[in-house]
mmCIF file of C-alpha atoms in Angstrom:
data_model
loop_
_atom_site.group_PDB
_atom_site.id
_atom_site.type_symbol
_atom_site.label_atom_id
_atom_site.label_comp_id
_atom_site.label_asym_id
_atom_site.label_seq_id
_atom_site.Cartn_x
_atom_site.Cartn_y
_atom_site.Cartn_z
ATOM 1 C CA ALA A 6 0.326 11.122 -14.099
ATOM 2 C CA GLN A 7 2.528 9.387 -11.678
ATOM 3 C CA SER A 8 3.582 5.371 -12.011
ATOM 4 C CA VAL A 9 5.856 3.322 -10.991
ATOM 5 C CA THR A 10 7.456 -0.190 -12.635
ATOM 6 C CA GLN A 11 8.777 -3.414 -10.870
ATOM 7 C CA LEU A 12 10.142 -5.619 -13.075
ATOM 8 C CA ASP A 13 10.387 -8.679 -11.931
ATOM 9 C CA SER A 14 7.035 -10.862 -10.280
ATOM 10 C CA GLN A 15 8.295 -13.579 -8.539
ATOM 11 C CA VAL A 16 12.300 -13.383 -7.401
ATOM 12 C CA PRO A 17 13.622 -16.235 -6.098
ATOM 13 C CA VAL A 18 17.000 -16.204 -3.591
ATOM 14 C CA PHE A 19 18.726 -18.506 -2.335
ATOM 15 C CA GLU A 20 19.011 -18.096 1.642
ATOM 16 C CA GLU A 21 22.135 -15.625 2.945
ATOM 17 C CA ALA A 22 22.110 -14.282 -0.724
ATOM 18 C CA PRO A 23 21.883 -10.777 -1.762
ATOM 19 C CA VAL A 24 18.918 -9.760 -3.539
ATOM 20 C CA GLU A 25 18.061 -6.857 -5.326
ATOM 21 C CA LEU A 26 14.433 -5.637 -6.096
ATOM 22 C CA ARG A 27 13.852 -3.303 -9.133
ATOM 23 C CA CYS A 28 11.843 -0.666 -8.944
ATOM 24 C CA ASN A 29 11.436 2.475 -11.492
ATOM 25 C CA TYR A 30 9.491 5.452 -11.563
ATOM 26 C CA SER A 31 7.834 7.708 -13.829
ATOM 27 C CA SER A 32 6.705 11.681 -12.683
ATOM 28 C CA SER A 33 6.337 15.044 -14.118
ATOM 29 C CA VAL A 34 7.350 16.657 -10.723
ATOM 30 C CA SER A 35 9.650 16.124 -8.048
ATOM 31 C CA VAL A 36 8.333 12.469 -5.844
ATOM 32 C CA TYR A 37 8.879 10.919 -2.565
ATOM 33 C CA LEU A 38 9.195 7.027 -2.665
ATOM 34 C CA PHE A 39 9.017 4.163 -0.720
ATOM 35 C CA TRP A 40 9.265 0.614 -0.375
ATOM 36 C CA TYR A 41 6.963 -1.811 1.842
ATOM 37 C CA VAL A 42 6.285 -5.118 2.512
ATOM 38 C CA GLN A 43 3.863 -7.695 2.703
ATOM 39 C CA TYR A 44 3.421 -10.558 4.358
ATOM 40 C CA PRO A 45 0.583 -13.068 3.856
ATOM 41 C CA ASN A 46 -3.161 -11.719 4.550
ATOM 42 C CA GLN A 47 -1.692 -8.961 6.212
ATOM 43 C CA GLY A 48 -1.460 -5.170 5.795
ATOM 44 C CA LEU A 49 1.243 -3.258 4.574
ATOM 45 C CA GLN A 50 4.858 -2.603 6.420
ATOM 46 C CA LEU A 51 6.891 0.476 6.019
ATOM 47 C CA LEU A 52 10.671 -0.715 5.614
ATOM 48 C CA LEU A 53 12.445 2.049 3.945
ATOM 49 C CA LYS A 54 11.438 6.107 2.429
ATOM 50 C CA TYR A 55 13.643 8.185 0.700
ATOM 51 C CA LEU A 56 12.477 12.199 1.098
ATOM 52 C CA SER A 57 15.584 14.019 0.836
ATOM 53 C CA GLY A 58 18.896 14.144 1.251
ATOM 54 C CA SER A 59 21.398 10.874 1.167
ATOM 55 C CA THR A 60 20.093 8.847 -2.079
ATOM 56 C CA LEU A 61 20.873 5.698 -0.095
ATOM 57 C CA VAL A 62 18.493 5.185 2.734
ATOM 58 C CA LYS A 63 18.537 2.113 4.658
ATOM 59 C CA GLY A 64 15.471 0.890 6.498
ATOM 60 C CA ILE A 65 13.880 -1.955 8.786
ATOM 61 C CA ASN A 66 15.199 -5.448 8.210
ATOM 62 C CA GLY A 67 18.818 -4.553 7.479
ATOM 63 C CA PHE A 68 16.688 -3.713 3.997
ATOM 64 C CA GLU A 69 19.016 -0.611 1.998
ATOM 65 C CA ALA A 70 17.777 1.554 -1.014
ATOM 66 C CA GLU A 71 19.480 4.028 -3.545
ATOM 67 C CA PHE A 72 17.911 6.708 -5.271
ATOM 68 C CA ASN A 73 18.705 7.316 -8.538
ATOM 69 C CA LYS A 74 17.523 10.261 -10.352
ATOM 70 C CA SER A 75 18.935 10.383 -13.579
ATOM 71 C CA GLN A 76 18.049 6.615 -13.910
ATOM 72 C CA THR A 77 14.192 7.417 -12.108
ATOM 73 C CA SER A 78 15.484 4.388 -9.501
ATOM 74 C CA PHE A 79 15.448 2.724 -6.346
ATOM 75 C CA HIS A 80 16.056 -0.309 -6.093
ATOM 76 C CA LEU A 81 15.837 -2.634 -2.994
ATOM 77 C CA ARG A 82 18.146 -3.370 -1.997
ATOM 78 C CA LYS A 83 20.121 -6.725 0.932
ATOM 79 C CA PRO A 84 23.227 -8.389 1.455
ATOM 80 C CA SER A 85 22.426 -11.928 2.968
ATOM 81 C CA VAL A 86 18.790 -12.706 2.954
ATOM 82 C CA HIS A 87 16.884 -15.029 5.550
ATOM 83 C CA ILE A 88 13.806 -16.890 5.769
ATOM 84 C CA SER A 89 11.525 -14.471 7.426
ATOM 85 C CA ASP A 90 11.825 -12.023 4.424
ATOM 86 C CA THR A 91 9.884 -14.659 2.677
ATOM 87 C CA ALA A 92 7.212 -11.959 1.459
ATOM 88 C CA GLU A 93 5.765 -9.190 -1.267
ATOM 89 C CA TYR A 94 6.806 -5.937 -1.474
ATOM 90 C CA PHE A 95 5.688 -2.771 -3.310
ATOM 91 C CA CYS A 96 7.487 -0.032 -4.278
ATOM 92 C CA ALA A 97 5.513 3.328 -3.999
ATOM 93 C CA VAL A 98 5.609 7.557 -5.307
ATOM 94 C CA SER A 99 3.829 10.408 -3.830
ATOM 95 C CA ASN A 100 4.212 13.828 -4.850
ATOM 96 C CA PHE A 101 5.059 16.900 -3.068
ATOM 97 C CA GLY A 102 2.289 18.809 -1.021
ATOM 98 C CA ASN A 103 0.211 14.973 -1.824
ATOM 99 C CA GLU A 104 0.833 12.325 0.143
ATOM 100 C CA LYS A 105 -1.421 9.499 -1.596
ATOM 101 C CA LEU A 106 0.801 6.650 -2.900
ATOM 102 C CA THR A 107 0.543 4.757 -6.391
ATOM 103 C CA PHE A 108 1.975 1.226 -5.748
ATOM 104 C CA GLY A 109 3.749 -0.601 -8.279
ATOM 105 C CA THR A 110 2.535 -4.069 -9.246
ATOM 106 C CA GLY A 111 4.809 -5.912 -6.357
ATOM 107 C CA THR A 112 7.547 -8.498 -6.624
ATOM 108 C CA ARG A 113 7.206 -11.728 -4.920
ATOM 109 C CA LEU A 114 9.878 -12.816 -3.157
ATOM 110 C CA THR A 115 10.926 -16.557 -2.104
ATOM 111 C CA ILE A 116 13.836 -17.354 0.141
ATOM 112 C CA ILE A 117 15.026 -21.043 -0.710
ATOM 113 C CA PRO A 118 17.043 -22.847 2.037
ATOM 114 C CA GLU B 206 2.136 1.299 19.020
ATOM 115 C CA ALA B 207 -0.294 3.327 17.106
ATOM 116 C CA GLU B 208 -2.450 1.112 14.713
ATOM 117 C CA VAL B 209 -5.215 1.515 11.997
ATOM 118 C CA ALA B 210 -7.914 -0.219 12.872
ATOM 119 C CA GLN B 211 -9.886 -2.219 10.357
ATOM 120 C CA SER B 212 -12.821 -4.399 10.940
ATOM 121 C CA PRO B 213 -14.283 -7.575 9.781
ATOM 122 C CA ARG B 214 -10.657 -8.814 8.401
ATOM 123 C CA TYR B 215 -12.742 -11.465 6.417
ATOM 124 C CA LYS B 216 -15.421 -11.374 5.456
ATOM 125 C CA ILE B 217 -17.394 -14.047 2.774
ATOM 126 C CA THR B 218 -20.893 -12.856 1.146
ATOM 127 C CA GLU B 219 -22.662 -13.663 -2.020
ATOM 128 C CA LYS B 220 -23.288 -11.787 -4.895
ATOM 129 C CA SER B 221 -26.030 -8.998 -4.989
ATOM 130 C CA GLN B 222 -25.269 -8.713 -1.024
ATOM 131 C CA ALA B 223 -24.658 -5.970 0.991
ATOM 132 C CA VAL B 224 -21.074 -5.376 2.414
ATOM 133 C CA ALA B 225 -19.610 -2.686 4.622
ATOM 134 C CA PHE B 226 -15.585 -2.271 6.401
ATOM 135 C CA TRP B 227 -15.321 0.044 9.078
ATOM 136 C CA CYS B 228 -11.671 1.504 9.884
ATOM 137 C CA ASP B 229 -10.409 3.740 13.085
ATOM 138 C CA PRO B 230 -7.391 5.080 11.431
ATOM 139 C CA ILE B 231 -4.031 6.905 14.239
ATOM 140 C CA SER B 232 -5.515 9.481 16.172
ATOM 141 C CA GLY B 233 -5.058 12.537 15.045
ATOM 142 C CA HIS B 234 -4.487 11.356 11.963
ATOM 143 C CA ALA B 235 -6.086 13.757 9.439
ATOM 144 C CA THR B 236 -5.797 11.906 5.946
ATOM 145 C CA LEU B 237 -7.468 8.382 5.257
ATOM 146 C CA TYR B 238 -6.864 6.363 3.062
ATOM 147 C CA TRP B 239 -9.228 3.639 1.468
ATOM 148 C CA TYR B 240 -7.096 1.033 -1.486
ATOM 149 C CA ARG B 241 -8.137 -2.144 -3.054
ATOM 150 C CA GLN B 242 -5.765 -4.694 -3.701
ATOM 151 C CA ILE B 243 -6.803 -7.361 -5.634
ATOM 152 C CA LEU B 244 -4.759 -10.816 -5.704
ATOM 153 C CA GLY B 245 -1.454 -9.823 -7.431
ATOM 154 C CA GLN B 246 -1.749 -7.206 -7.853
ATOM 155 C CA GLY B 247 -0.542 -3.536 -6.115
ATOM 156 C CA PRO B 248 -3.010 -1.505 -3.955
ATOM 157 C CA GLU B 249 -4.991 0.731 -6.234
ATOM 158 C CA LEU B 250 -6.570 3.815 -3.998
ATOM 159 C CA LEU B 251 -10.191 4.211 -3.630
ATOM 160 C CA VAL B 252 -11.195 7.615 -1.719
ATOM 161 C CA GLN B 253 -8.819 9.610 0.274
ATOM 162 C CA PHE B 254 -10.340 11.783 2.955
ATOM 163 C CA GLN B 255 -8.998 15.065 4.433
ATOM 164 C CA ASP B 256 -10.691 15.448 7.670
ATOM 165 C CA GLU B 257 -14.587 14.812 6.513
ATOM 166 C CA SER B 258 -14.580 16.001 3.831
ATOM 167 C CA VAL B 259 -13.648 13.427 -0.052
ATOM 168 C CA VAL B 260 -10.390 14.837 -1.622
ATOM 169 C CA ASP B 261 -10.006 12.469 -3.854
ATOM 170 C CA ASP B 262 -12.798 9.543 -5.556
ATOM 171 C CA SER B 263 -11.648 9.375 -9.215
ATOM 172 C CA GLN B 264 -11.590 5.470 -8.652
ATOM 173 C CA LEU B 265 -14.586 5.014 -6.608
ATOM 174 C CA PRO B 266 -16.811 2.601 -8.616
ATOM 175 C CA LYS B 267 -19.614 5.059 -7.651
ATOM 176 C CA ASP B 268 -23.046 3.150 -9.320
ATOM 177 C CA ARG B 269 -22.206 0.978 -5.942
ATOM 178 C CA PHE B 270 -19.080 1.956 -3.461
ATOM 179 C CA SER B 271 -19.405 4.828 -1.039
ATOM 180 C CA ALA B 272 -17.529 5.807 1.681
ATOM 181 C CA GLU B 273 -18.239 8.515 4.435
ATOM 182 C CA ARG B 274 -16.514 10.041 7.431
ATOM 183 C CA LEU B 275 -18.711 11.543 8.877
ATOM 184 C CA LYS B 276 -16.893 13.247 11.687
ATOM 185 C CA GLY B 277 -14.176 12.977 10.240
ATOM 186 C CA VAL B 278 -12.431 10.144 12.594
ATOM 187 C CA ASP B 279 -13.274 6.919 11.653
ATOM 188 C CA SER B 280 -14.798 6.011 8.228
ATOM 189 C CA THR B 281 -16.629 3.055 6.806
ATOM 190 C CA LEU B 282 -16.860 1.767 3.647
ATOM 191 C CA LYS B 283 -19.725 0.193 1.472
ATOM 192 C CA ILE B 284 -20.686 -1.645 -1.479
ATOM 193 C CA GLN B 285 -24.118 -2.414 -2.707
ATOM 194 C CA PRO B 286 -24.755 -4.574 -4.338
ATOM 195 C CA ALA B 287 -21.292 -6.734 -4.035
ATOM 196 C CA GLU B 288 -19.941 -8.124 -7.458
ATOM 197 C CA LEU B 289 -17.953 -11.812 -8.430
ATOM 198 C CA GLY B 290 -15.076 -8.726 -9.239
ATOM 199 C CA ASP B 291 -15.279 -7.036 -5.932
ATOM 200 C CA SER B 292 -13.027 -10.152 -4.587
ATOM 201 C CA ALA B 293 -9.975 -8.139 -2.803
ATOM 202 C CA MET B 294 -8.400 -6.766 0.163
ATOM 203 C CA TYR B 295 -8.904 -3.439 1.437
ATOM 204 C CA LEU B 296 -7.332 -1.683 3.271
ATOM 205 C CA CYS B 297 -7.326 1.243 4.871
ATOM 206 C CA ALA B 298 -4.412 3.432 5.779
ATOM 207 C CA SER B 299 -4.220 7.288 7.741
ATOM 208 C CA SER B 300 -1.167 9.999 7.837
ATOM 209 C CA GLY B 301 -0.534 12.846 10.240
ATOM 210 C CA ARG B 302 -0.645 17.227 9.998
ATOM 211 C CA ALA B 303 3.414 17.721 9.786
ATOM 212 C CA VAL B 304 3.772 19.502 6.172
ATOM 213 C CA GLY B 305 5.705 17.616 3.999
ATOM 214 C CA ALA B 306 5.858 14.023 3.137
ATOM 215 C CA ASN B 307 3.988 12.028 5.530
ATOM 216 C CA VAL B 308 3.818 8.101 6.252
ATOM 217 C CA LEU B 309 0.801 6.278 5.544
ATOM 218 C CA THR B 310 0.252 3.390 8.196
ATOM 219 C CA PHE B 311 -1.825 0.552 6.660
ATOM 220 C CA GLY B 312 -3.908 -1.037 9.076
ATOM 221 C CA ALA B 313 -4.474 -5.237 8.702
ATOM 222 C CA GLY B 314 -6.624 -5.464 5.904
ATOM 223 C CA SER B 315 -10.213 -6.649 5.580
ATOM 224 C CA ARG B 316 -9.990 -9.740 2.739
ATOM 225 C CA LEU B 317 -13.768 -9.409 0.706
ATOM 226 C CA THR B 318 -14.500 -12.969 -0.573
ATOM 227 C CA VAL B 319 -18.078 -12.879 -3.336
ATOM 228 C CA LEU B 320 -19.396 -16.057 -3.739
#
């Protein structure tokens, strides 16, 4: 079985400041890792994914994440946030051979003007 | 850009009534998923289809929930009777046939409120 832990349920950040949203996973097999963003009353939009290769992954809207196998982490970062980044962010994991996603409980990012 | 279509976007019903949600995946996508997202939580898988066959419905409350994908294209998720605890966002997603990791594309969701 696999699981995802998002350590922070809410993260307030001042506009133009950097942010890191933390994600740790647990799995007995090799994994694929994802970050999705959800705006109010909308579905989930893919921000970025790690499948293989370089451990630093760049996504949309200036976000990036780094896969750390020894730490079983996949933290999401952005060097300078904007008001429009206010949303819920979900980390998710899937296993080789089965694309179904297991999600974390989400982190609500609030940007303070 | 291809999208996953879901309807209705919003549904308010009274407990013990029947409700149904519809999903039309991206054309050609073989795998379809229904997730339930309770307010303040992450989405949880209810059922996964590969073409018209159920691959995983281990978390589907089968006493009141049913899902079908008769022709392997669009899908319907039904709840009968609805209970207060069923209030949630119901998300549909689909993925393609490529070997390896396929990215799930989600629809906008159907928000259910049970009174």
